[in-house]
Amino acid sequence: MAPFSGDGVLWLCLGVSLFFAVRGIATDLRQVVDLTQIKQVEREDKIISEGTEEALKLNTLLKLSESTSHDLRSAALRIISERSTKGETRDLLLEDLACKDNKVRQSRALTALHFLVTNRALSRTSVCTRLRDVETYMALVNCLCNFLEEHNEQTSATNSPILPKTRPMGEKKALQVLNILLPENLPSALDAGLISRWLSKYPFPCALGESSRRQDVVLLMKTWWADDVVMSSIFGTLATHPDGIKQLRKYGLMGSMIEENDQDDDDDADSDVWMVDGDDTAGSFRPTSARRLREDSAEEQALRRRRREAMVLSEGGRPLGNDDIIQRPISE
C-alpha cells in the first residue's frame, strides 16, 4: 500500500497553499497600514511654520494666546516672547524698564519682563539666554535703584534684620526677575553695578540705626533666610562666585578675612554661648582650628568673655558650624 493516497497528497498541498496564502495576506495588510498611516513629520514646537510666524500680527497672536488649545496657546506665547526679546522691541523693553520719570511705563515693562522669565509656557524657549548681557542687567539695576527712593511707606509689619518694612510692591517683581537672571551671567550683573550701585545702598534694617551691622548682612541672610527668601537666594548666588564675594567685602556687606580670622583667634572654649533650638546638636560643635594661648591677665580674660556674647541658631539634624553663630557687636 502506498504511504500516501491521492486524497492525502491533495489535502497536504491544500494546507501548504493556505499557510502561504495567510502569510501573504498578513504581509500585504501591514504594508497597507504603513502606507495609509499619517505620520507627524513636523519638528517639536513647530506647529506654526517660521514663515507664518513672521506674518502673524500681534492681535492675531493675542487671540491665539487665549485659545482653548494648549498647543496653539503655547506657540503663540512663544512667538510673542521671541519677538519681545530681540531687536528694537527688546531695546524699548529695557528702556522702559530703566525709566525713572514715568512709573507707568516702568511698571508695564517690569510686568512684561516678569512674565517672560517666569511663565511656564515659555520655559522651553531661549528667553533667558537673550537677557543675559550687560545691557539687560544695567536696566534691571537701574530699575531697582529707582525703587530705593520709594522706601518711605510701611508695607509690612514683619520685624526682621534683613526685610525692610518699607519694601514697595513693584520691587518684589524686580527681585524675582533678578533671582532668575542672575545665575545666567553673574559677572555682567556685577559690572552693571548690582552691588556697588544698589545693594551697597539698600536699607537693610540691620544696617540702620546707631549699632549698624551692615558687615553681617551676608551672615544674617543665611540665618534669617525665611524672612526674605528671594533676597537670600540672590545673596546665596553672589556668595558662590569669587567676584561676588570680593565686592560684598569691598562694599561692607561681608566681614573681611582679617576680621574673621581675628574673631576666630579671640574665641576660646569657655566663651558664653546662647543656644536657640540647638539641644540636639549642641554637643556636636567643635572648634575648627586650634586656638592660640594668650598670656593675658585674669581681668582681661574675664572682660573678653563678657563681651563675647553669641547666639547660635540650629535647625537640628546637622553639626553646628561657624556660619550658625551670630555675635553681637562689642560695645565699649
Short mmCIF file of C-alpha atoms in Angstrom, two decimals:
data_model
loop_
_atom_site.label_atom_id
_atom_site.label_comp_id
_atom_site.label_asym_id
_atom_site.label_seq_id
_atom_site.Cartn_x
_atom_site.Cartn_y
_atom_site.Cartn_z
CA MET A 1 0.00 0.00 0.00
CA ALA A 2 1.38 3.45 -0.92
CA PRO A 3 2.40 5.65 2.06
CA PHE A 4 0.12 8.47 0.83
CA SER A 5 -3.09 8.10 -1.06
CA GLY A 6 -4.24 10.56 -3.71
CA ASP A 7 -6.57 12.35 -1.24
CA GLY A 8 -3.78 12.73 1.34
CA VAL A 9 -1.47 14.39 -1.16
CA LEU A 10 -4.30 16.71 -2.16
CA TRP A 11 -5.01 17.77 1.43
CA LEU A 12 -1.34 18.25 2.11
CA CYS A 13 -0.95 20.55 -0.87
CA LEU A 14 -4.08 22.43 0.10
CA GLY A 15 -2.80 23.01 3.66
CA VAL A 16 0.57 24.28 2.47
CA SER A 17 -1.12 26.61 0.00
CA LEU A 18 -3.41 28.03 2.70
CA PHE A 19 -0.44 28.60 5.03
CA PHE A 20 1.47 30.67 2.48
CA ALA A 21 -1.72 32.49 1.45
CA VAL A 22 -2.40 33.58 5.04
CA ARG A 23 1.16 34.83 5.47
CA GLY A 24 1.00 36.74 2.21
CA ILE A 25 -2.31 38.39 3.13
CA ALA A 26 -0.97 39.43 6.56
CA THR A 27 2.13 40.94 4.97
CA ASP A 28 0.04 42.89 2.44
CA LEU A 29 -2.23 44.20 5.21
CA ARG A 30 0.75 45.50 7.16
CA GLN A 31 2.02 47.31 4.08
CA VAL A 32 -1.38 48.89 3.55
CA VAL A 33 -1.41 50.15 7.15
CA ASP A 34 2.09 51.65 6.79
CA LEU A 35 1.21 53.35 3.51
CA THR A 36 -2.04 54.86 4.76
CA GLN A 37 -0.76 56.00 8.17
CA ILE A 38 -0.38 59.79 8.63
CA LYS A 39 2.99 60.49 10.20
CA GLN A 40 3.94 63.61 12.22
CA VAL A 41 6.97 64.89 10.37
CA GLU A 42 6.89 68.36 11.96
CA ARG A 43 9.62 69.18 14.41
CA GLU A 44 8.79 69.77 18.05
CA ASP A 45 7.33 73.19 18.80
CA LYS A 46 6.93 73.89 15.05
CA ILE A 47 3.14 73.96 14.95
CA ILE A 48 3.31 77.24 13.09
CA SER A 49 5.95 77.49 10.36
CA GLU A 50 8.63 80.14 10.55
CA GLY A 51 7.24 81.97 7.55
CA THR A 52 3.80 82.09 9.11
CA GLU A 53 5.25 83.30 12.43
CA GLU A 54 6.68 86.42 10.84
CA ALA A 55 3.40 87.15 9.06
CA LEU A 56 1.19 86.88 12.14
CA LYS A 57 0.08 90.19 13.59
CA LEU A 58 0.09 90.95 17.29
CA ASN A 59 -3.72 91.00 17.51
CA THR A 60 -3.84 87.55 15.94
CA LEU A 61 -1.24 86.24 18.37
CA LEU A 62 -3.24 87.71 21.25
CA LYS A 63 -6.33 85.79 20.16
CA LEU A 64 -4.30 82.61 19.71
CA SER A 65 -2.85 83.03 23.21
CA GLU A 66 -6.40 82.87 24.57
CA SER A 67 -7.23 79.69 22.64
CA THR A 68 -8.52 76.59 24.43
CA SER A 69 -5.91 74.54 22.59
CA HIS A 70 -2.81 74.14 24.71
CA ASP A 71 -0.56 73.76 21.65
CA LEU A 72 -1.84 76.89 19.94
CA ARG A 73 -1.66 78.89 23.16
CA SER A 74 1.92 77.80 23.84
CA ALA A 75 3.01 78.50 20.26
CA ALA A 76 1.50 81.98 20.35
CA LEU A 77 3.17 82.80 23.67
CA ARG A 78 6.49 81.52 22.36
CA ILE A 79 6.28 83.76 19.29
CA ILE A 80 5.39 86.78 21.42
CA SER A 81 8.27 86.13 23.81
CA GLU A 82 10.81 85.73 21.00
CA ARG A 83 9.66 88.96 19.36
CA SER A 84 9.87 90.77 22.70
CA THR A 85 13.45 89.75 23.40
CA LYS A 86 15.17 90.68 20.15
CA GLY A 87 15.68 93.74 18.01
CA GLU A 88 14.07 97.09 18.64
CA THR A 89 11.32 95.58 20.78
CA ARG A 90 13.87 94.36 23.29
CA ASP A 91 15.60 97.75 23.35
CA LEU A 92 12.30 99.51 24.05
CA LEU A 93 11.51 97.00 26.81
CA LEU A 94 14.80 97.66 28.57
CA GLU A 95 14.46 101.41 28.07
CA ASP A 96 11.03 101.42 29.72
CA LEU A 97 12.32 99.17 32.50
CA ALA A 98 15.01 101.68 33.44
CA CYS A 99 12.66 104.66 33.04
CA LYS A 100 12.67 106.87 36.13
CA ASP A 101 10.29 109.66 35.18
CA ASN A 102 7.36 107.52 34.01
CA LYS A 103 6.30 104.96 36.61
CA VAL A 104 3.53 103.60 34.39
CA ARG A 105 5.98 102.66 31.63
CA GLN A 106 8.36 101.16 34.17
CA SER A 107 5.59 99.11 35.77
CA ARG A 108 4.39 97.75 32.43
CA ALA A 109 7.90 96.84 31.33
CA LEU A 110 8.61 95.14 34.66
CA THR A 111 5.36 93.15 34.44
CA ALA A 112 6.21 92.07 30.89
CA LEU A 113 9.75 91.02 31.83
CA HIS A 114 8.46 89.16 34.89
CA PHE A 115 6.03 87.26 32.66
CA LEU A 116 8.73 86.42 30.12
CA VAL A 117 11.09 84.84 32.65
CA THR A 118 8.56 83.13 34.93
CA ASN A 119 5.79 81.79 32.68
CA ARG A 120 5.92 78.00 32.38
CA ALA A 121 4.75 78.06 28.77
CA LEU A 122 7.98 79.84 27.83
CA SER A 123 10.36 77.62 29.79
CA ARG A 124 11.47 75.78 26.64
CA THR A 125 12.37 78.92 24.72
CA SER A 126 15.60 80.92 24.70
CA VAL A 127 14.21 83.91 26.61
CA CYS A 128 16.76 83.88 29.44
CA THR A 129 19.69 83.41 27.08
CA ARG A 130 18.66 86.61 25.27
CA LEU A 131 18.52 88.53 28.54
CA ARG A 132 21.98 87.80 29.92
CA ASP A 133 24.02 90.72 28.60
CA VAL A 134 25.27 93.82 30.41
CA GLU A 135 22.51 95.98 28.88
CA THR A 136 19.80 93.84 30.47
CA TYR A 137 21.43 93.85 33.91
CA MET A 138 22.08 97.59 33.63
CA ALA A 139 18.39 98.26 33.00
CA LEU A 140 17.36 95.94 35.83
CA VAL A 141 19.80 97.53 38.30
CA ASN A 142 18.53 100.98 37.29
CA CYS A 143 15.00 99.78 37.96
CA LEU A 144 15.99 98.50 41.42
CA CYS A 145 17.83 101.75 42.20
CA ASN A 146 14.68 103.68 41.30
CA PHE A 147 12.77 101.68 43.91
CA LEU A 148 15.20 102.81 46.63
CA GLU A 149 13.50 106.21 46.62
CA GLU A 150 10.12 104.56 47.27
CA HIS A 151 11.15 103.08 50.62
CA ASN A 152 9.17 105.69 52.52
CA GLU A 153 5.87 104.00 53.43
CA GLN A 154 5.40 100.94 55.62
CA THR A 155 4.12 97.95 53.63
CA SER A 156 4.92 95.16 56.09
CA ALA A 157 4.77 94.58 59.84
CA THR A 158 7.45 91.88 59.93
CA ASN A 159 10.27 92.53 62.39
CA SER A 160 13.36 91.24 60.64
CA PRO A 161 17.03 92.26 60.40
CA ILE A 162 17.02 91.72 56.61
CA LEU A 163 13.48 92.53 55.37
CA PRO A 164 12.61 96.24 55.23
CA LYS A 165 9.14 97.21 56.35
CA THR A 166 9.03 99.76 53.52
CA ARG A 167 9.57 97.49 50.51
CA PRO A 168 7.49 98.70 47.52
CA MET A 169 5.25 96.19 45.76
CA GLY A 170 7.00 96.62 42.42
CA GLU A 171 10.36 95.77 43.95
CA LYS A 172 9.16 92.25 44.67
CA LYS A 173 8.74 91.57 40.92
CA ALA A 174 12.14 93.04 40.17
CA LEU A 175 13.77 90.83 42.81
CA GLN A 176 12.13 87.73 41.35
CA VAL A 177 13.37 88.63 37.86
CA LEU A 178 16.88 89.25 39.18
CA ASN A 179 16.88 85.97 41.08
CA ILE A 180 16.15 84.09 37.83
CA LEU A 181 18.53 86.01 35.56
CA LEU A 182 21.47 86.41 37.96
CA PRO A 183 22.88 82.85 37.57
CA GLU A 184 22.85 83.29 33.77
CA ASN A 185 25.74 85.79 33.82
CA LEU A 186 26.79 86.97 37.27
CA PRO A 187 29.95 88.84 36.16
CA SER A 188 27.88 91.04 33.85
CA ALA A 189 25.47 91.77 36.69
CA LEU A 190 28.39 92.87 38.87
CA ASP A 191 29.74 95.06 36.06
CA ALA A 192 26.30 96.69 35.83
CA GLY A 193 26.59 97.77 39.48
CA LEU A 194 24.42 95.22 41.23
CA ILE A 195 26.38 95.59 44.48
CA SER A 196 28.15 98.92 44.03
CA ARG A 197 25.09 100.89 42.93
CA TRP A 198 22.20 99.02 44.55
CA LEU A 199 22.95 96.59 47.39
CA SER A 200 25.50 98.94 48.98
CA LYS A 201 22.69 101.49 49.40
CA TYR A 202 19.86 99.09 50.22
CA PRO A 203 18.06 99.89 53.52
CA PHE A 204 18.57 96.62 55.38
CA PRO A 205 17.10 97.02 58.90
CA CYS A 206 20.29 95.60 60.45
CA ALA A 207 22.30 98.36 58.75
CA LEU A 208 20.15 101.22 60.05
CA GLY A 209 20.44 102.91 63.41
CA GLU A 210 23.38 103.60 65.66
CA SER A 211 24.57 99.99 66.09
CA SER A 212 24.85 99.17 62.40
CA ARG A 213 25.55 95.57 61.44
CA ARG A 214 25.92 96.10 57.72
CA GLN A 215 29.00 93.87 57.56
CA ASP A 216 26.86 91.00 58.91
CA VAL A 217 24.27 91.17 56.13
CA VAL A 218 25.54 88.01 54.39
CA LEU A 219 25.58 86.09 57.67
CA LEU A 220 22.09 87.29 58.59
CA MET A 221 20.83 86.26 55.15
CA LYS A 222 21.84 82.70 55.98
CA THR A 223 20.25 82.60 59.43
CA TRP A 224 17.09 84.65 58.71
CA TRP A 225 16.55 83.47 55.12
CA ALA A 226 12.89 82.60 55.72
CA ASP A 227 12.08 86.30 56.26
CA ASP A 228 13.15 87.20 52.71
CA VAL A 229 13.59 84.08 50.61
CA VAL A 230 14.20 85.81 47.26
CA MET A 231 16.80 88.28 48.58
CA SER A 232 18.52 85.46 50.49
CA SER A 233 18.69 83.46 47.27
CA ILE A 234 20.28 86.42 45.48
CA PHE A 235 22.93 86.73 48.20
CA GLY A 236 23.47 82.97 48.06
CA THR A 237 24.22 83.23 44.33
CA LEU A 238 26.60 86.16 44.90
CA ALA A 239 28.42 84.33 47.70
CA THR A 240 29.21 81.37 45.42
CA HIS A 241 31.27 83.47 42.99
CA PRO A 242 34.75 84.84 43.83
CA ASP A 243 33.99 88.23 42.28
CA GLY A 244 30.71 88.38 44.16
CA ILE A 245 32.44 87.71 47.49
CA LYS A 246 35.12 90.28 46.66
CA GLN A 247 32.57 93.02 46.04
CA LEU A 248 30.48 92.07 49.07
CA ARG A 249 33.57 92.57 51.22
CA LYS A 250 34.59 95.72 49.36
CA TYR A 251 31.25 97.48 49.95
CA GLY A 252 30.93 96.43 53.58
CA LEU A 253 28.22 93.78 53.32
CA MET A 254 30.54 90.99 54.45
CA GLY A 255 33.33 90.94 57.01
CA SER A 256 36.91 90.94 55.79
CA MET A 257 39.13 87.88 56.02
CA ILE A 258 41.33 89.59 58.63
CA GLU A 259 38.33 90.37 60.83
CA GLU A 260 37.06 86.81 60.55
CA ASN A 261 40.46 85.35 61.44
CA ASP A 262 40.79 87.73 64.40
CA GLN A 263 37.34 86.72 65.53
CA ASP A 264 38.32 83.06 65.38
CA ASP A 265 41.53 83.70 67.34
CA ASP A 266 39.67 85.53 70.11
CA ASP A 267 37.23 82.67 70.72
CA ASP A 268 38.06 80.08 73.38
CA ALA A 269 36.39 77.06 74.91
CA ASP A 270 34.76 78.85 77.85
CA SER A 271 33.08 81.64 75.84
CA ASP A 272 29.45 82.38 76.67
CA VAL A 273 27.08 81.00 74.00
CA TRP A 274 23.31 81.27 73.82
CA MET A 275 21.79 78.21 72.12
CA VAL A 276 18.42 78.51 70.36
CA ASP A 277 16.77 75.19 69.41
CA GLY A 278 20.16 73.56 69.50
CA ASP A 279 19.63 70.85 72.11
CA ASP A 280 20.16 68.04 69.63
CA THR A 281 23.37 69.39 68.14
CA ALA A 282 24.96 71.40 70.95
CA GLY A 283 27.28 68.56 71.87
CA SER A 284 28.49 68.11 68.30
CA PHE A 285 30.08 71.58 67.96
CA ARG A 286 33.86 71.60 67.95
CA PRO A 287 36.28 74.41 67.17
CA THR A 288 37.56 74.06 63.62
CA SER A 289 41.01 75.47 64.31
CA ALA A 290 43.42 75.46 67.20
CA ARG A 291 43.15 78.49 69.49
CA ARG A 292 46.25 80.37 70.40
CA LEU A 293 47.15 80.57 74.07
CA ARG A 294 47.25 84.11 75.35
CA GLU A 295 49.20 85.41 78.29
CA ASP A 296 46.60 87.95 79.39
CA SER A 297 45.67 88.82 82.91
CA ALA A 298 42.61 87.32 84.57
CA GLU A 299 40.77 90.65 84.38
CA GLU A 300 41.35 90.93 80.63
CA GLN A 301 40.20 87.37 80.08
CA ALA A 302 37.03 87.97 82.11
CA LEU A 303 36.31 91.16 80.19
CA ARG A 304 36.79 89.36 76.89
CA ARG A 305 34.42 86.59 77.96
CA ARG A 306 31.71 89.09 78.93
CA ARG A 307 31.97 90.79 75.57
CA ARG A 308 31.77 87.57 73.58
CA GLU A 309 28.04 87.01 73.71
CA ALA A 310 26.83 84.95 70.80
CA MET A 311 23.65 83.39 69.54
CA VAL A 312 23.77 80.02 67.80
CA LEU A 313 20.84 79.10 65.55
CA SER A 314 20.34 75.47 64.58
CA GLU A 315 17.53 73.59 62.91
CA GLY A 316 18.84 70.25 64.18
CA GLY A 317 19.94 67.25 62.21
CA ARG A 318 23.43 68.52 61.35
CA PRO A 319 26.60 69.60 63.18
CA LEU A 320 26.97 73.25 64.03
CA GLY A 321 29.42 75.39 62.11
CA ASN A 322 30.80 78.91 62.19
CA ASP A 323 28.02 80.13 59.90
CA ASP A 324 25.45 79.31 62.61
CA ILE A 325 26.97 81.75 65.12
CA ILE A 326 25.89 85.38 65.32
CA GLN A 327 27.93 87.70 67.51
CA ARG A 328 26.71 90.94 68.94
CA PRO A 329 28.84 93.98 68.16
CA ILE A 330 31.16 94.73 71.08
CA SER A 331 30.07 97.89 72.88
CA GLU A 332 32.69 99.84 74.75
#
